[in-house]
Coordinates of C-alpha atoms and ligand atoms in Angstrom, one line a residue:
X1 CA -6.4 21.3 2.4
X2 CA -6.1 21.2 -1.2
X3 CA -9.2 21.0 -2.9
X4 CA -11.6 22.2 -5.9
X5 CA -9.0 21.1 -8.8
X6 CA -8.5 18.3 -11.0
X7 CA -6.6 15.6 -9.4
X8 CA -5.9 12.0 -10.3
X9 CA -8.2 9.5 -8.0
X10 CA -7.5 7.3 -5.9
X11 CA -9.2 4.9 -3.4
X12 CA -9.5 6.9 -0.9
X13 CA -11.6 10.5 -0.1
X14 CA -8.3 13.0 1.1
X15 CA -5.6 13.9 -1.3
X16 CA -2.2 12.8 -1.4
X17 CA 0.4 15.8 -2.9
X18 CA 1.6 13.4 -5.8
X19 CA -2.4 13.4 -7.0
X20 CA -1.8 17.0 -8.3
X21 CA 0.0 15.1 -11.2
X22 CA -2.9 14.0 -13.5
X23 CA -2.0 10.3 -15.5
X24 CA -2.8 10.6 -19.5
X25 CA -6.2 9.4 -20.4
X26 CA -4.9 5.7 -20.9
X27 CA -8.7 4.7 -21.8
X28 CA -7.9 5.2 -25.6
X29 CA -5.3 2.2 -26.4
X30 CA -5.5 -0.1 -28.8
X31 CA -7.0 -3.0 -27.6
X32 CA -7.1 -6.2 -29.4
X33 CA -8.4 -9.6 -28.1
X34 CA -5.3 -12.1 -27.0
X35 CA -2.4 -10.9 -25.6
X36 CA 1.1 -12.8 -24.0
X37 CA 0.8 -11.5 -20.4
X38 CA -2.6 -9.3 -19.4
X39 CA -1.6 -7.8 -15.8
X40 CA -4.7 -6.5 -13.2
X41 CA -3.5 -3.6 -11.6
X42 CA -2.0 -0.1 -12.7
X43 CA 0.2 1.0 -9.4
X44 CA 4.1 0.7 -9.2
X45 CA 3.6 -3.1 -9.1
X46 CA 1.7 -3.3 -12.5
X47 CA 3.5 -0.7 -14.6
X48 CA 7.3 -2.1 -14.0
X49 CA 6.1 -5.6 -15.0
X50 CA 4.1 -4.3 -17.9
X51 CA 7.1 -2.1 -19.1
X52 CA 9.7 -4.9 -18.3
X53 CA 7.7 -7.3 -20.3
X54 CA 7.0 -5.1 -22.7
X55 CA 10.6 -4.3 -23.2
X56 CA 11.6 -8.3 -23.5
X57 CA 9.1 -8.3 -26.1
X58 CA 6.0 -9.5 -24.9
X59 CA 2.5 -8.4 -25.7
X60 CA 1.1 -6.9 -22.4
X61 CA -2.6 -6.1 -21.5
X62 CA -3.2 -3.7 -18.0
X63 CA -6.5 -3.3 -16.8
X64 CA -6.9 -1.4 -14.0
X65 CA -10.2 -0.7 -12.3
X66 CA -9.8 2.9 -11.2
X67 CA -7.3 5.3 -13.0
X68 CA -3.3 4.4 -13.0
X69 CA -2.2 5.4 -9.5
X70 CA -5.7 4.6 -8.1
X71 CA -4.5 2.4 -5.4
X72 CA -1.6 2.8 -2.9
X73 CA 0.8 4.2 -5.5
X74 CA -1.4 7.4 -5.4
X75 CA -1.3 7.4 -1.7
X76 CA 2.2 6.4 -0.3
X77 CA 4.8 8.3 1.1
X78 CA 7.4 7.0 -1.2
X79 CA 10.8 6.6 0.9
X80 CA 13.2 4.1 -0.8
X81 CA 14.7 1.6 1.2
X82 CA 17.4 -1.7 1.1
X83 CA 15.8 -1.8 5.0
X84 CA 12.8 -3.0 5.5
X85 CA 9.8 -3.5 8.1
X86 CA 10.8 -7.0 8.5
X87 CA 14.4 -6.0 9.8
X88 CA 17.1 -8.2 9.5
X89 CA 17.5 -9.2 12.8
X90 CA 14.0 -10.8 12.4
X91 CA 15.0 -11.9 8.7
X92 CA 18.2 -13.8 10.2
X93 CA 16.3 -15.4 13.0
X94 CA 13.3 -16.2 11.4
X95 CA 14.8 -17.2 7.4
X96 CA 18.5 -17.5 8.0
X97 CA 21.7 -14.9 7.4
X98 CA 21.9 -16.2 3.9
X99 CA 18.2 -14.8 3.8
X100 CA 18.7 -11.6 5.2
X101 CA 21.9 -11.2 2.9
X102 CA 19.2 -11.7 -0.1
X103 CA 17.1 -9.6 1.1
X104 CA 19.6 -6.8 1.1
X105 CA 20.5 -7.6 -2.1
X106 CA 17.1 -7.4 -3.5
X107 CA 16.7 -4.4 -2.0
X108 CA 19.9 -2.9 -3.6
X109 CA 19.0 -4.4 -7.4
X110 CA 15.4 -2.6 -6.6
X111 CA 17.4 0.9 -6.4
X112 CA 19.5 -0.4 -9.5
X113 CA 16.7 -1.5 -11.3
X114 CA 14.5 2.5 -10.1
X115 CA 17.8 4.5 -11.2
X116 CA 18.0 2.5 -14.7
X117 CA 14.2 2.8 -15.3
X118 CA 14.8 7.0 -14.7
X119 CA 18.0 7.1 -16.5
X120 CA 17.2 5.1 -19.7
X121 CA 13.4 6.4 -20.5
X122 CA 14.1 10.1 -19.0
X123 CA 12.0 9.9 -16.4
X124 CA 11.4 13.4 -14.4
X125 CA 10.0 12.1 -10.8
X126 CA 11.9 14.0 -8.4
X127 CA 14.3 11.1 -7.7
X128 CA 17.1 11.7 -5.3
X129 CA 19.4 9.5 -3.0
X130 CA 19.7 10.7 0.4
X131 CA 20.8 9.4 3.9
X132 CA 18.1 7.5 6.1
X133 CA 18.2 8.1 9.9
X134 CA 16.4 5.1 12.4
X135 CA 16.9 6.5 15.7
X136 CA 15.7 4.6 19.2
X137 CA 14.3 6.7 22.2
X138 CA 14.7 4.4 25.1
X139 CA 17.0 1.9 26.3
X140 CA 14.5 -1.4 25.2
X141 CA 14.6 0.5 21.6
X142 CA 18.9 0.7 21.8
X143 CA 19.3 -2.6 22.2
X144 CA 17.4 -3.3 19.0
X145 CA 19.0 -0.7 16.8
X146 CA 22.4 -2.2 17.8
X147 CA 20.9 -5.7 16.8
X148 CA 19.5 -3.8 13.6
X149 CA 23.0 -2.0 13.3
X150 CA 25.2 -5.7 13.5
X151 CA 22.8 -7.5 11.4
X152 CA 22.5 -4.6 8.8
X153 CA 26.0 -4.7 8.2
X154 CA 26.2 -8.7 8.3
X155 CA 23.5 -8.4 5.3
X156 CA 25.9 -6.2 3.2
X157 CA 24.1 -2.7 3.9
X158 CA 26.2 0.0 4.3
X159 CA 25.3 1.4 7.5
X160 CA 27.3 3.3 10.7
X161 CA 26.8 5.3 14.2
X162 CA 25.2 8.7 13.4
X163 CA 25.3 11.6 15.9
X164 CA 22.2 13.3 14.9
X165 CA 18.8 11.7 13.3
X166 CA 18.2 15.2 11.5
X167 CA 14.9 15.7 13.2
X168 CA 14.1 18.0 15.9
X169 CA 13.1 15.0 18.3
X170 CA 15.9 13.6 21.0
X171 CA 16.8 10.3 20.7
X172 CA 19.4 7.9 22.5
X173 CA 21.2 6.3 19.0
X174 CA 21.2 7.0 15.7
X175 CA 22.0 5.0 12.5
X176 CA 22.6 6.7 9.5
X177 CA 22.0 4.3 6.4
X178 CA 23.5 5.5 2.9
X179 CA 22.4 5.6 -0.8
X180 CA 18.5 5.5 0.2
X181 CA 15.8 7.9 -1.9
X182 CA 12.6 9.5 -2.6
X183 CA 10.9 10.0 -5.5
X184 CA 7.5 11.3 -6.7
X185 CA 5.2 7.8 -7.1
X186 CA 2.9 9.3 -9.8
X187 CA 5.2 10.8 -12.0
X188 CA 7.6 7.8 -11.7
X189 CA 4.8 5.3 -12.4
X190 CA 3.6 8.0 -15.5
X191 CA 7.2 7.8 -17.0
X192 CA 6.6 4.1 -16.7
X193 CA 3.2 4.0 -18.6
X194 CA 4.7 6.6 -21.2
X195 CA 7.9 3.9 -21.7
X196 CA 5.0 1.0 -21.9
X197 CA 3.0 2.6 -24.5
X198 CA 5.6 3.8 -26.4
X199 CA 7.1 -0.2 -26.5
X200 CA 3.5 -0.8 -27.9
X201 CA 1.8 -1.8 -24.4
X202 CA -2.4 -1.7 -24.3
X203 CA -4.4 -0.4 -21.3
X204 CA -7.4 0.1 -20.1
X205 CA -8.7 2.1 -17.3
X206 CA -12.0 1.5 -15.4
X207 CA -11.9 -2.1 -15.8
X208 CA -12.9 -3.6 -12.9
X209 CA -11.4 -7.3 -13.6
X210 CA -14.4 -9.6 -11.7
X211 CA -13.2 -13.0 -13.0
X212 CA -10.6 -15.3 -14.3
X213 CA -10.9 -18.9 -16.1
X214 CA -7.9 -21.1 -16.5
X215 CA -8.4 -22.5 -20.0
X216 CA -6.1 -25.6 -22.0
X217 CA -4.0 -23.0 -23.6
X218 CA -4.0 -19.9 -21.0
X219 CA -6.1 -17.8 -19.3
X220 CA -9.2 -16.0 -19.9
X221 CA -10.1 -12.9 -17.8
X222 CA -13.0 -10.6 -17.4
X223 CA -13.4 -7.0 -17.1
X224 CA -17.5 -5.8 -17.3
X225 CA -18.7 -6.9 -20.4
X226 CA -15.5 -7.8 -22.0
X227 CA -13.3 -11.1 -22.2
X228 CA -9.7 -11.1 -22.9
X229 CA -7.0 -13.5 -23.0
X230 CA -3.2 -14.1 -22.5
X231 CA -0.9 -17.2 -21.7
X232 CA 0.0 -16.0 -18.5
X233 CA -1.9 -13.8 -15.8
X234 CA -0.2 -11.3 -13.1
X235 CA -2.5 -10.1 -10.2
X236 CA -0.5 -6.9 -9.7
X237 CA -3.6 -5.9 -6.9
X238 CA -1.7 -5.4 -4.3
X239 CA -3.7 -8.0 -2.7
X240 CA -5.4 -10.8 -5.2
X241 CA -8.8 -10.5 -5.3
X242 CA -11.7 -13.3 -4.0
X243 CA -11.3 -15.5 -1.1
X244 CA -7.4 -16.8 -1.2
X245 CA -4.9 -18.4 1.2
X246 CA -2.9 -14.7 0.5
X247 CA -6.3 -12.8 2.3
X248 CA -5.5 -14.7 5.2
X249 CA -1.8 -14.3 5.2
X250 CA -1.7 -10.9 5.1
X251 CA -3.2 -8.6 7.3
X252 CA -4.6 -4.9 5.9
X253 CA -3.7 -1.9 7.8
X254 CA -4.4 1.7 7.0
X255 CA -1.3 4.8 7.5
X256 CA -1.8 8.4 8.0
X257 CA 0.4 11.3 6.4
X258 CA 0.7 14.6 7.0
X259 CA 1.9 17.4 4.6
X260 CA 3.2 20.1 6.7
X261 CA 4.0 23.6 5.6
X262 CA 6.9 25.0 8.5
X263 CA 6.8 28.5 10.1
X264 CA 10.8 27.9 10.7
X265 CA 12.1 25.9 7.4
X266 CA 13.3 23.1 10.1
X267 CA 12.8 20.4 7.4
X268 CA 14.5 17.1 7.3
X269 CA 17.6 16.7 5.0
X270 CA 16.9 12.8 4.7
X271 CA 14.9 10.2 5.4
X272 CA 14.0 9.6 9.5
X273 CA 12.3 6.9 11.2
X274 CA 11.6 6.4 14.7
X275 CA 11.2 3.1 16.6
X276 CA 7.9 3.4 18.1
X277 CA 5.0 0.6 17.4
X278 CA 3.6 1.8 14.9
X279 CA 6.7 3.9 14.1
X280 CA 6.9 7.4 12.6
X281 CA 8.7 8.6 9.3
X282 CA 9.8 11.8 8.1
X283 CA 10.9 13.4 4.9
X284 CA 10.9 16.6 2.9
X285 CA 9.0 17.2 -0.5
X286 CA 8.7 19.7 -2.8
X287 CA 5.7 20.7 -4.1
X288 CA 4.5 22.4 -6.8
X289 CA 7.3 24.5 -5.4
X290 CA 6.9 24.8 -2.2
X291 CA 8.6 22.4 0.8
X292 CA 6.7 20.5 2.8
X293 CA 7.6 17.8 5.6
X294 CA 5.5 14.5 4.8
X295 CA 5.0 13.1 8.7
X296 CA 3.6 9.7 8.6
X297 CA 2.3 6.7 11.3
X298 CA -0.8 6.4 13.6
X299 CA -1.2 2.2 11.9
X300 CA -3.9 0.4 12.5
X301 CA -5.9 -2.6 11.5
X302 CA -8.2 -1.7 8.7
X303 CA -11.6 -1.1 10.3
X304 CA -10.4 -1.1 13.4
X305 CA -9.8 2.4 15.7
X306 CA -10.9 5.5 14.7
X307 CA -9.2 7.1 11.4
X308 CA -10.5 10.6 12.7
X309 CA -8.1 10.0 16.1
X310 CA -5.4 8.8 14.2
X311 CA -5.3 12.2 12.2
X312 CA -5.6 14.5 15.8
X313 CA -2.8 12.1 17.0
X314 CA -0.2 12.4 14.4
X315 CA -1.0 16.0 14.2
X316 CA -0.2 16.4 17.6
X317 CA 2.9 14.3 17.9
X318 CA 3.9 17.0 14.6
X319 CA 2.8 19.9 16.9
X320 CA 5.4 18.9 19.6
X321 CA 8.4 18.7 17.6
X322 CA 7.6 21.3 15.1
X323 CA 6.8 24.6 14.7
X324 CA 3.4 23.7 11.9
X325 CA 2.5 26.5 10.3
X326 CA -0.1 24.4 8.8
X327 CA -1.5 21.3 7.4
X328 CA -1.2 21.2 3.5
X329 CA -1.7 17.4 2.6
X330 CA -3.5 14.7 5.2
X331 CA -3.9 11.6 4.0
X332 CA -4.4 7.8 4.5
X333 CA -3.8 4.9 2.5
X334 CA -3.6 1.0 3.0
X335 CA -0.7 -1.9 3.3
X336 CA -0.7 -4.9 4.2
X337 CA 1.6 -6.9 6.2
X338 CA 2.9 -10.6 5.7
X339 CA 2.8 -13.4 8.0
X340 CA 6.3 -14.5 8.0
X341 CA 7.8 -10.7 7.0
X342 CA 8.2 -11.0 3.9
X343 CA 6.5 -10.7 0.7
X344 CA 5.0 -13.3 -1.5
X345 CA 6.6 -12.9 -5.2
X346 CA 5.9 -15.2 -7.7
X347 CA 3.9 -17.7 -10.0
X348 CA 1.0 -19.1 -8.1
X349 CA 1.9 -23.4 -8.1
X350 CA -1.6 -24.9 -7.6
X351 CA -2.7 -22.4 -10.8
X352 CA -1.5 -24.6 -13.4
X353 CA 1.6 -22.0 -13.5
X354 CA 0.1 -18.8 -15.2
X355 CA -1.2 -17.2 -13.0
X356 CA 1.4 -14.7 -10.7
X357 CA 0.7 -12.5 -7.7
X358 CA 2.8 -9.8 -6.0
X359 CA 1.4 -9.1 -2.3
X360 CA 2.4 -8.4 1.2
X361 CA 4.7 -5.6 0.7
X362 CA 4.4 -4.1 3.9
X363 CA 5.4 -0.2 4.2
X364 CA 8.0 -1.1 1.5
X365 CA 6.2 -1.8 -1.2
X366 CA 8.3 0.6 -3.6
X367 CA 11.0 -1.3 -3.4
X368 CA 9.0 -4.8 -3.3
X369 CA 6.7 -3.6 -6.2
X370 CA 9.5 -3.1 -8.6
X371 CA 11.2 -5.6 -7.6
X372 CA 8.4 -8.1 -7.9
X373 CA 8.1 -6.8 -11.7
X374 CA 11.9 -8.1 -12.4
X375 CA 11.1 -11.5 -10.7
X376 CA 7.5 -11.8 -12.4
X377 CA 8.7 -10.6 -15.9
X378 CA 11.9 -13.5 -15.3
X379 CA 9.5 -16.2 -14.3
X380 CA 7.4 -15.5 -17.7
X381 CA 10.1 -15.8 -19.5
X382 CA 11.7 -18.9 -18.4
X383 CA 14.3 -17.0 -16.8
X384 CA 15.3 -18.4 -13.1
X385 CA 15.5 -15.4 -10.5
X386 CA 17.9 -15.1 -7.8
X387 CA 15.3 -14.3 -5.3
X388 CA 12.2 -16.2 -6.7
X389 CA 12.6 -18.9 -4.3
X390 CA 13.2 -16.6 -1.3
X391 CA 10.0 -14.8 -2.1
X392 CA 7.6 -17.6 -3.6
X393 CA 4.2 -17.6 -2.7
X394 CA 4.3 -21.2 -2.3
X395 CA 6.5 -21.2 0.7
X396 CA 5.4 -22.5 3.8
X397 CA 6.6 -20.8 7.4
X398 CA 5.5 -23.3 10.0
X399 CA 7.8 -21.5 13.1
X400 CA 8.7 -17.9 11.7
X401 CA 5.4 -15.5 12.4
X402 CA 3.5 -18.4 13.4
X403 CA 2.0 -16.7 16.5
X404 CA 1.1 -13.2 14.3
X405 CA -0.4 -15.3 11.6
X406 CA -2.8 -17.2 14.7
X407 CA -3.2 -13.2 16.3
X408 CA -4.5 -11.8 12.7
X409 CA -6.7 -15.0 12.4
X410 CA -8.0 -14.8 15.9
X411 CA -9.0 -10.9 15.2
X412 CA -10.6 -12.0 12.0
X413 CA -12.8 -15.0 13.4
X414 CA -13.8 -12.4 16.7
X415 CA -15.2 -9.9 13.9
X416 CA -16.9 -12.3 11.9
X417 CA -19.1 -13.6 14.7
X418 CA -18.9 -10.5 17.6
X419 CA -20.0 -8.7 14.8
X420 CA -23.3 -10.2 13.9
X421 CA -24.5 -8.5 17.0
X422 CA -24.4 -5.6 18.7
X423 CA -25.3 -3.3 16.0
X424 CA -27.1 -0.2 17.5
X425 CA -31.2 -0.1 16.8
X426 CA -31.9 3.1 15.1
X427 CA -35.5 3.9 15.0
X428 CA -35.8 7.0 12.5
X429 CA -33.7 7.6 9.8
X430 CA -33.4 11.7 11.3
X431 CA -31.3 9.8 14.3
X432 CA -28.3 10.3 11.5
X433 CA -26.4 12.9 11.5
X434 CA -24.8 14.5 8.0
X435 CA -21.9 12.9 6.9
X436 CA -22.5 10.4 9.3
X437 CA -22.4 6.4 8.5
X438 CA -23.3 3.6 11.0
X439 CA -24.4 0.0 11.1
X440 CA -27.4 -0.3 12.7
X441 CA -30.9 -2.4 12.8
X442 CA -33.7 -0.2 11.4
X443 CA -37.0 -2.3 11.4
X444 CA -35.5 -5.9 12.0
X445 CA -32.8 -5.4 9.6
X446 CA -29.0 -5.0 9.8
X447 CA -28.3 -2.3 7.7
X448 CA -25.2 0.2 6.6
X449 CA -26.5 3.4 6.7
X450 CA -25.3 6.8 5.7
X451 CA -26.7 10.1 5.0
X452 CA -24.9 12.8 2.9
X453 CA -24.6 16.7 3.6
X454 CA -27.7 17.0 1.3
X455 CA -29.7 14.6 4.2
X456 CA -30.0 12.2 1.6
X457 CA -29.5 8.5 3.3
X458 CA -28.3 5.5 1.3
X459 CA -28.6 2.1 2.8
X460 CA -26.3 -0.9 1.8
X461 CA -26.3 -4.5 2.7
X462 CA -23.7 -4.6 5.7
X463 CA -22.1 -7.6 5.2
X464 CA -18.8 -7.3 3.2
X465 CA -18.9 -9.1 -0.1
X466 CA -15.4 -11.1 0.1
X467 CA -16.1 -13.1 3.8
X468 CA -18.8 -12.4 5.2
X469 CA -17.5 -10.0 7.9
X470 CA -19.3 -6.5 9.1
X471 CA -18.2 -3.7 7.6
X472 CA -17.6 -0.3 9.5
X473 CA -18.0 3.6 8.5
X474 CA -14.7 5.2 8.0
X475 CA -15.9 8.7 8.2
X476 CA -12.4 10.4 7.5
X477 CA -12.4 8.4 4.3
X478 CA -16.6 8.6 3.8
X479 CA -16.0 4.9 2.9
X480 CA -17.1 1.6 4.2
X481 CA -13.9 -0.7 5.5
X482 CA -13.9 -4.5 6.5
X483 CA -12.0 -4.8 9.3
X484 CA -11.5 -8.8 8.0
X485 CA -9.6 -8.3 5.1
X486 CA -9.5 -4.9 4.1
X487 CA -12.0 -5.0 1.6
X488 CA -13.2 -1.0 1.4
X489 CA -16.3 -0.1 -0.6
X490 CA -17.4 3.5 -1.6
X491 CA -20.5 5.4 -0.3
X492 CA -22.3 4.0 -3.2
X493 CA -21.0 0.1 -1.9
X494 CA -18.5 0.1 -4.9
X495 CA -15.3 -2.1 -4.3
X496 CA -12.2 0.4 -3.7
X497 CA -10.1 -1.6 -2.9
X498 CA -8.7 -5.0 -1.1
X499 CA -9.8 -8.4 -2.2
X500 CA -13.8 -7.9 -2.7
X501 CA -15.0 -8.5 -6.0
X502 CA -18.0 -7.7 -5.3
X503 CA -19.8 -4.7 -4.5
X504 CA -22.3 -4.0 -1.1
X505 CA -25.9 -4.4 -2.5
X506 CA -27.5 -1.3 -2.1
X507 CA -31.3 -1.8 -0.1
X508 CA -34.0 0.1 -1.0
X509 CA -35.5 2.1 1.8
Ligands
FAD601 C1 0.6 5.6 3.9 C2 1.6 4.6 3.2 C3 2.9 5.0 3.1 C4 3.8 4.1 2.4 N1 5.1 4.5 2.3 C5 5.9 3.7 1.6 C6 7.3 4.1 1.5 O1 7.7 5.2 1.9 N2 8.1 3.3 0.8 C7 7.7 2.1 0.3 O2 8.5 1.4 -0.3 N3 6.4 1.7 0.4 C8 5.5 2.5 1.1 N4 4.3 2.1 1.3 C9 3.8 0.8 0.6 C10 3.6 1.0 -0.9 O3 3.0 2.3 -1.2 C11 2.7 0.0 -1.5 O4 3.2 -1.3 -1.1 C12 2.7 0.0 -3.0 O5 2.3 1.3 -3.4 C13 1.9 -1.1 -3.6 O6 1.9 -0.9 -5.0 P1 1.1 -1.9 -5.9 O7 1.3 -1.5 -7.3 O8 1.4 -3.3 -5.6 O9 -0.5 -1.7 -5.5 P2 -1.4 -0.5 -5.7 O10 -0.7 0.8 -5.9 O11 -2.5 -0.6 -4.7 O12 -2.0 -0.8 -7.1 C14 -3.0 -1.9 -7.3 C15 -3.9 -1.5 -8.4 O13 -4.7 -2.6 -8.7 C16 -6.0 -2.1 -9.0 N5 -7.0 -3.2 -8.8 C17 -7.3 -3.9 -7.7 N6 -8.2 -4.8 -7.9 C18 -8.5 -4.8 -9.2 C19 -9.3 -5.5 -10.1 N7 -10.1 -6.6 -9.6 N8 -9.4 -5.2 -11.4 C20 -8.6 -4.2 -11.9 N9 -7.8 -3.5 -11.1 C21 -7.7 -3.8 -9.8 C22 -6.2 -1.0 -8.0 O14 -7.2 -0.1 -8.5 C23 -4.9 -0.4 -8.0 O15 -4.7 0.8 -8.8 C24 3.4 2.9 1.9 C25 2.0 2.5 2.1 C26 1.1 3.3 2.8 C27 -0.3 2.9 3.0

């Protein structure tokens, strides 16, 4: 593990490879009081709408709460797709073929859109285009590749029959998928802030955004002490904070990655993805010099399952294929996945029309992120987009996803009530091991407890800030996670991320 050095942060304890790339101290920007388009959030999402609005001549605000990259831009595994988690069989039977022929073609101006961002501000991220491999392992897992082989096609991807999946795993089929990529997300996203400062862009780092007001002529929005104000508002949060319909139609989960340093050099050419549920995907880095094979999967439900498992799991699945000569990078980060498969793009109806979001990207958030800047920057303009109706928040789904969206709601009203009891009783605060954190009663109260390697024990009102759910220790990520929503707070009950806006109060002991 890497450690002892300055990285960037991010919301999360363990260290992605692309933190080693430190963002410019953005804190310093000129800052004045009323701006055309103030955008929350500083991850892929946020920095290609603030540059593309920037560009067209607007006056953009960011304020991010962390540091640019803080949030899943700092900890993704940065494959870039035109297919998607959603795949277009599912698009075609739950939308329609003219739907999934969209989607392909968002996916496409995505690339387009990455490749002229590089290209015209000279952007050094690593980017290449390679072949991506989706093999199946059993007959069940054939029979929908060859669905996701015919329907590929039918959306306009250029796909074909492989007769390897470059990966030391057997499989049954293959599909080899051209003109996919990879890049490095922090550089990219840095070449981005460079391009949106130079245009004349403002940001400010550690400015947790807690509120918004919808005023006659636009919106105001605060950050701490400080008020600013813009015509329009983009939530570029990955998932828009406080209690929203978007909380409930998307469900958090958390990945794991590996960064694996090879006794044999057997690392993948391209990009690979298996078929299992939750599926795995491979690539090859280079890093600070040095190759390694980034190994992600293990999903689960935020708060749910044991992050410590999912890391001896997916290091074991690495350990049957390959020869590891050891684990450089291991990391987790979060997503979140739509109701209906596809993400929700777009200006916000019931706000009075300023107010945008950008969530539910799924593992493909890359390619959703910048595209969602291209849609968002069109809409603020005036300007119709091709795919804003495909991707509009406002859409309703009453069949498509229909019994996942009752599933995730099911889960979430089971927590919110089996979890007001059954907390362990803890009758002396030595009971706690170091570096351990548990909800437990101690003296008739429900309590979130932790004790750091020093023995020192903090104790934090339990009940997450956003819906009242019980939060749960993530020890892997010394963090406490809602297993609602996906709200995450710090040691310290700080938000980190998800749609809290509020921190856990701390309790005196
Ligand atoms: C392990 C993993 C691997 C993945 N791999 C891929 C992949 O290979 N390809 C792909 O396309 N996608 C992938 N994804 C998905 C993709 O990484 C994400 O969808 C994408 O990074 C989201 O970008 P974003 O800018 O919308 O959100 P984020 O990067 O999360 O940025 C949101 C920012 O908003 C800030 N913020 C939040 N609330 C506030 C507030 N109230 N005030 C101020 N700031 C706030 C946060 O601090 C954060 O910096 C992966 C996801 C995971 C978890």
């Amino acid at each position: 593990m890497k450690n002892s050095r300055e990285i960037n942060p991010r919301d999360s304890n363990s260290e992605s490879p692309w933190q080693s790339v430190v963002s410019p101290d953005a804190a310093f920007a000129q800052v004045t009081d009323a701006f055309d388009v103030i955008i929350v959030g500083a991850g892929i999402t946020g920095l290609t709408t603030g540059l593309l609005l920037q560009k067209a001549g607007k006056k953009c605000l960011i304020l991010e709460a962390g540091k640019v990259g803080f949030g899943t831009t700092g900890g993704t595994s940065a494959h870039l797709n035109t297919f998607f988690d959603a795949t277009y069989p599912e698009i075609e039977h739950d939308f329609s073929v003219q739907a999934a022929r969209q989607v392909a073609d968002s996916g496409k101006d995505a690339m387009g859109i990455i490749t002229a961002l590089v290209k015209e501000y000279g952007i050094d991220c690593d980017l290449e285009y390679k072949d991506a491999y989706l093999f199946s392992e059993n007959e069940t897992e054939t029979d929908q590749l060859l669905e996701i082989l015919e329907a590929s096609r039918r959306a306009g991807i250029d796909v074909s029959e492989a007769n390897h999946n470059d990966l030391p795993v057997p499989f049954e089929r293959s599909l080899r998928f051209t003109q996919q990529g990879q890049f490095q997300p922090l550089k990219y996203i840095n070449g981005l802030l460079a391009a949106f400062r130079q245009l004349g862009g403002a940001i400010l780092e550690n400015s947790f955004v807690t509120e918004h007001k919808e005023l006659d002529n636009g919106m105001e929005v605060l950050a701490g002490e400080r008020t600013f104000r813009a015509a329009h508002l983009v939530y570029a949060t990955h998932i828009p904070p406080g209690i929203t319909a978007f909380s409930f139609r998307c469900a958090p989960y958390r990945s794991y990655v590996l960064g694996l340093r090879l006794k044999d050099g057997n690392y993948p050419t391209g990009l690979a993805y298996d078929m299992q549920e939750p599926y795995h995907y491979f690539r090859t880095h280079v890093v600070e010099g040095e190759q390694i094979l980034i190994l992600g999967g293990e999903d689960h439900k935020t708060g749910h399952d044991d992050p410590e498992q999912a890391f001896a799991n997916l290091e074991k699945y690495a350990r049957e294929y390959y020869q590891v000569e050891s684990v450089v990078y291991r990391w987790s980060s979060q997503y979140y996945i739509p109701v209906d498969g596809l993400p929700y793009i777009g200006r916000l109806a019931a706000s009075g029309g300023n107010i945008y979001i950008a969530t539910g990207f799924n593992g493909n958030g890359m390619m959703y992120g910048t595209l969602s800047g291209k849609i968002l920057t069109d809409q603020i303009l005036g300007i119709e987009n091709l795919y804003g109706n495909l991707y509009t928040p406002s859409r309703l789904k009453p069949v498509a996803g229909f019994s996942e969206f009752v599933k995730e709601n099911a889960d979430v009203a089971w927590r919110f009530v089996a979890d007001r009891f059954g907390a362990e009783e803890l009758d002396k605060l030595s009971e706690l091991q170091k570096g351990e954190g548990k909800v437990a009663e101690f003296k008739g109260e429900k309590l979130a407890v932790y004790k750091d390697q020093q023995g020192k024990v903090t104790a934090l009102h339990p009940v997450c800030s956003h819906a009242g759910c019980i939060v749960n220790f993530n020890a892997a990520e010394q963090s406490w996670d809602c297993p609602c929503h996906g709200g995450r707070f710090d040691i310290s009950g700080k938000v980190m991320c998800g749609p809290p806006r509020n921190d856990l109060s701390q309790i005196d002991l």
